[in-house]
XYZ file of C-alpha atoms in Angstrom:
298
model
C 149.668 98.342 117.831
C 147.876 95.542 119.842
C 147.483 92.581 118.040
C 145.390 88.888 118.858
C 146.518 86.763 121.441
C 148.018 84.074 119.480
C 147.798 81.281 122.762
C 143.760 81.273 123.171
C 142.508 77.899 123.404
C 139.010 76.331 124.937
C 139.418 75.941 128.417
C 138.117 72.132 128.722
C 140.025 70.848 125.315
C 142.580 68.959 127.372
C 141.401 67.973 131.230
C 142.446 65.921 133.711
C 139.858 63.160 134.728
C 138.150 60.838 137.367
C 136.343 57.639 137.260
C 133.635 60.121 139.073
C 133.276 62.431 135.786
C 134.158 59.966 133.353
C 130.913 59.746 132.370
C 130.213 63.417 131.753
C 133.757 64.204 130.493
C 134.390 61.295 128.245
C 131.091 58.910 127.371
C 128.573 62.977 127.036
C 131.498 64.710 125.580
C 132.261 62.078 122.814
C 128.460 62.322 121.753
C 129.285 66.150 120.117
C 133.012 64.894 119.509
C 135.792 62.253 119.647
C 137.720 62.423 122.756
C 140.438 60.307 123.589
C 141.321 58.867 127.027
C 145.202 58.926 128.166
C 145.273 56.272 131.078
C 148.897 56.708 132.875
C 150.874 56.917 136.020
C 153.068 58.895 137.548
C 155.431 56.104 137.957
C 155.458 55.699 133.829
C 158.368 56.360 132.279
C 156.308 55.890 128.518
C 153.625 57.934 129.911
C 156.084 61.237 130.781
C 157.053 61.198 127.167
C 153.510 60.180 125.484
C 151.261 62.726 127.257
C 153.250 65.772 125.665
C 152.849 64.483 122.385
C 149.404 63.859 122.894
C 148.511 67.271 124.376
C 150.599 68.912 121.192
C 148.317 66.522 118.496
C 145.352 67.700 120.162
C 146.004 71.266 120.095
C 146.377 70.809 116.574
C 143.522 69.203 116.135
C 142.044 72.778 116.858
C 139.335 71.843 118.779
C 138.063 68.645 116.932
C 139.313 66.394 119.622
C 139.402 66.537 123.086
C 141.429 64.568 125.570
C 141.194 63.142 129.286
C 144.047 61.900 131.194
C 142.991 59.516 134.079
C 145.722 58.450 136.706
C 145.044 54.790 137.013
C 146.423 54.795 140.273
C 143.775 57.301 141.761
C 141.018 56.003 139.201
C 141.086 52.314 138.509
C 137.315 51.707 137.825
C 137.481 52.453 133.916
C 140.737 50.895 133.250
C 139.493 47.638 134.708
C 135.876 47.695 132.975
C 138.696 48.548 129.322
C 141.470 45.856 130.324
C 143.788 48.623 130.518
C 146.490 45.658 131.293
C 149.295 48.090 130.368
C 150.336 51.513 130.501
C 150.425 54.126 128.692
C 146.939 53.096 127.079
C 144.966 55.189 124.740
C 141.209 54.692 123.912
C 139.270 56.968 121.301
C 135.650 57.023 122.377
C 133.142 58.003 119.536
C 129.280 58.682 120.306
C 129.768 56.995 123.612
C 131.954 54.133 122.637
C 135.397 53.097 122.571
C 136.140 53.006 118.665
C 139.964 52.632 118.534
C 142.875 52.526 120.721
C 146.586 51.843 120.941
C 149.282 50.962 123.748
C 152.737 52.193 124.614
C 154.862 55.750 123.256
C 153.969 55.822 119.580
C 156.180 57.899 117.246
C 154.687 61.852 116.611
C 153.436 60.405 112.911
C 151.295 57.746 114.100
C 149.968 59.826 116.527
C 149.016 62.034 114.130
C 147.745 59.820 111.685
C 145.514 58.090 114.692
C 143.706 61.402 115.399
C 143.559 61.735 111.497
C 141.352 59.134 111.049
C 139.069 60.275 113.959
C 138.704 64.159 113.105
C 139.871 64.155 109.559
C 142.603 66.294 110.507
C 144.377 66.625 106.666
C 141.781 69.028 106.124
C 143.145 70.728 109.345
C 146.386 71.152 108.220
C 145.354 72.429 104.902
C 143.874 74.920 106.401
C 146.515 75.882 108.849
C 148.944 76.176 105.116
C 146.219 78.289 103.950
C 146.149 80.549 107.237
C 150.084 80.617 106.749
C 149.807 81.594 103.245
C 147.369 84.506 104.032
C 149.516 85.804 106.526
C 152.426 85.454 104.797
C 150.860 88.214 102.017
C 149.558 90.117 104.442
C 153.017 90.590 105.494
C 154.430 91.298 102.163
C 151.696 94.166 101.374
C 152.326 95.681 105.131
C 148.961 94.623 106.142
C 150.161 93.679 109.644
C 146.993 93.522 111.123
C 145.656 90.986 108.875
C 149.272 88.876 109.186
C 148.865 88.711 112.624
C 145.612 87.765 112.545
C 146.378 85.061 110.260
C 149.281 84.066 112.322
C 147.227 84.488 115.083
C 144.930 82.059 114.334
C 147.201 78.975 113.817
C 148.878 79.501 116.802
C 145.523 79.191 118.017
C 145.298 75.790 116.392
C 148.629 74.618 116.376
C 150.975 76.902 119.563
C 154.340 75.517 118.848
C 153.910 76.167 115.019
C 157.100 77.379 114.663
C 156.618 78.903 110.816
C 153.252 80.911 112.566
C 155.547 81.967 115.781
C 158.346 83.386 113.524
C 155.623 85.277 111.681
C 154.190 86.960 114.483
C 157.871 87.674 115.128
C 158.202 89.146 112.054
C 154.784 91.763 112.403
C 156.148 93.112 115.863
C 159.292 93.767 113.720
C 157.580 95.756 111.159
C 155.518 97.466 113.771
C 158.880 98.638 115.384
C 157.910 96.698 118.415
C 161.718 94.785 118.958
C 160.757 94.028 122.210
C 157.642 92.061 121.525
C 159.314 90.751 118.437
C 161.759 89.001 121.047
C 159.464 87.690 123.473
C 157.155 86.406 120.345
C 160.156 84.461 118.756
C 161.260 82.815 121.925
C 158.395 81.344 122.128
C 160.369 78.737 119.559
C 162.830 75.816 121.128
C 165.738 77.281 120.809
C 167.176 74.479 119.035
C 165.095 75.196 116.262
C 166.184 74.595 112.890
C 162.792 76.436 111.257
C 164.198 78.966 108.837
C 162.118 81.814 109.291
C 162.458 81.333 113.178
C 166.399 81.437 111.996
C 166.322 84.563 110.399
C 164.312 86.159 112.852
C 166.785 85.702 115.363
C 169.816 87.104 113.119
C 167.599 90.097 112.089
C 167.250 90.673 116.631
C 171.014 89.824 116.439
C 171.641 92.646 113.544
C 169.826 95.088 115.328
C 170.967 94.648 118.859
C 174.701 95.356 117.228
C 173.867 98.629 115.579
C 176.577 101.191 116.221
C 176.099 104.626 117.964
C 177.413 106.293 115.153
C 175.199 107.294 113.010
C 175.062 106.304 108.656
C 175.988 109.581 107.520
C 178.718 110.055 109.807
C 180.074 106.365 108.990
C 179.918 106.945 105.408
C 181.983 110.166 105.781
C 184.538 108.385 107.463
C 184.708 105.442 104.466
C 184.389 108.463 102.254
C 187.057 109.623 103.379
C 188.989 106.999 103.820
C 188.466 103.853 102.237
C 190.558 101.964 103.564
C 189.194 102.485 107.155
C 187.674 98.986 107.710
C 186.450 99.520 111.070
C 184.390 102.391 109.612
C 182.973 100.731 106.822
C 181.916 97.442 109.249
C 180.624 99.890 111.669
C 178.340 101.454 108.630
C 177.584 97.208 107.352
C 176.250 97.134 110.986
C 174.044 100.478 110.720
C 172.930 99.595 107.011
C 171.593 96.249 108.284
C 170.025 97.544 111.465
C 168.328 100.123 109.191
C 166.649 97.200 106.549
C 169.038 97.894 104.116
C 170.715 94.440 104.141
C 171.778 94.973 100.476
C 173.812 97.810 101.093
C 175.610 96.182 104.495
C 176.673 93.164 102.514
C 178.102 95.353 99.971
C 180.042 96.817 102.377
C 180.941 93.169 103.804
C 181.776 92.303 100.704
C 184.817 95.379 99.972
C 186.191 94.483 103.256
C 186.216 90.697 102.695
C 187.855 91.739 99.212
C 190.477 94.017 100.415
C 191.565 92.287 103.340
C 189.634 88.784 104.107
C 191.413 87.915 107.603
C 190.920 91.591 108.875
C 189.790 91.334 112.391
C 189.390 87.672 112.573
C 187.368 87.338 109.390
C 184.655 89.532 111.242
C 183.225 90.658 108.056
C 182.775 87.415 106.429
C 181.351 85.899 109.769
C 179.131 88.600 109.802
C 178.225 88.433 105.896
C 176.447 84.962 107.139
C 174.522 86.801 109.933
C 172.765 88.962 106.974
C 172.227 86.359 104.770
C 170.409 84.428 107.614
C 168.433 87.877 108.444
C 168.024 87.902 105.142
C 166.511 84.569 104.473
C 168.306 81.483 102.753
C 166.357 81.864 99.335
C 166.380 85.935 99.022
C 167.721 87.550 96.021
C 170.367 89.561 98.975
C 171.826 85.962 100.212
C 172.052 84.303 97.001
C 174.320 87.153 94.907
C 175.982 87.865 97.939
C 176.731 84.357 98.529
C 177.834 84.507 95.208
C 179.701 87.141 95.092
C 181.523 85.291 98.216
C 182.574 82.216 96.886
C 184.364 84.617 93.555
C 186.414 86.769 96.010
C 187.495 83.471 98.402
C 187.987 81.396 95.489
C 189.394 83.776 92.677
């Protein structure tokens, strides 16, 4: 299944600009919308760490706010006729006019809260929780195509929305497309500390350690003998891989109870791999986590 390109965004929402367009570009533009005007320099230490932030902000923004970065080295005319005395220097230009404006690397909030008050950009976000909620239920009824849209559609707003990436994720999953799954998810830093973008990974981890041995031949083995750990992490490792991340913590679970050190406490290390698959606040991590704490601390 094909589903919408969640990276789309207008072509001329971010430029880079002269004192030779700056009319057309920033003074026109600003008549249909606000645009702001990053003046920098390559030489700009600030500037290197501003820009990104302001490229991320207006993405955001979703199209309510456009931005033009002018060199001032290349294009000094407009910074002189603005007193652009320092750098980096941001002016937000409004039917033609320069309305507001700040200097120097602000912090991420008052960036936000600057383009805020220019595009009303609460409502933005409310409707970028909205989009999130919608896909989120798509997801839970197996209407992938209607997730992904959803999803979709912040990323188109907002692409480093990490909660929208990990749900996109999540519908390749479901479609049985691990490959795209992977590529979708690290599309996240992978420092993250985003939950869902968490779990997605340990559910790719899960399921790149399945076992050639297949369920029914694993549970012969613990059938037969129950005391054959290897067999019964092998079939934790196949139940998980499978979706059934109940049934693999269960069997977790009797080898952490029978013998908690075997094999370098692999089964409780890997108890905390499901319950990250799992998700933090599921009914699977919280008795099993449970059920944890009673066998270590008993």
């Amino acid at each position: 299944m094909s589903f919408a390109d969640p990276t789309t965004l207008p072509d001329d929402l971010i430029k880079d600009g002269s004192d030779a367009g700056f009319m057309t570009d920033v003074i026109e533009a600003s008549k249909a919308q606000p645009v702001l005007v990053d003046f920098w320099a390559t030489w700009c230490g600030p500037c290197r760490t501003l820009t990104p932030m302001i490229e991320k902000a207006v993405r955001a923004a979703g199209g309510a706010v456009k931005l033009v970065k002018i060199d001032v080295d290349k294009n000094p005319a407009y910074a002189g006729q603005l007193k652009v005395q320092s750098i980096p220097t941001v002016y937000a230009f409004v039917n033609g006019q320069p309305v507001d404006g700040f200097q120097g690397a602000v912090p991420d909030s008052q960036l936000r809260a600057f383009i805020d008050k220019l595009t009303g950009g609460e409502s933005a976000r409310s409707d970028i929780e909205q989009m999130m909620s919608m896909g989120e239920e798509s997801l839970s009824l197996n209407d992938l195509g209607g997730a992904a849209q959803a999803f979709a559609q912040v990323l188109t707003l907002e692409p480093a929305h990490e909660r929208a990436i990990a749900g996109m994720a999540r519908v390749y999953l479901a479609d049985g497309d691990v490959d795209q799954a992977r590529q979708t998810v690290a599309m996240a830093p992978q420092d993250s500390k985003d939950a869902t973008v968490q779990s997605v990974r340990a559910q790719l981890a899960l399921l790149s350690s399945a076992p050639a041995s297949a369920g029914d031949e694993l549970q012969a083995r613990v059938a037969a003998d129950p005391n054959d750990h290897q067999a019964r992490y092998d079939l934790s490792l196949a139940q998980a891989a499978s979706g059934d991340l109940k049934g693999a913590v269960d069997s977790l679970l009797t080898i952490v109870s029978a013998d908690r050190e075997w094999n370098e406490q692999a089964a409780r290390k890997q108890l905390l791999v499901v319950f990250e698959a799992a998700g933090a606040g599921s009914d699977v991590a919280r008795d099993g986590r449970r059920r944890l704490s009673s066998i270590l601390f008993a």
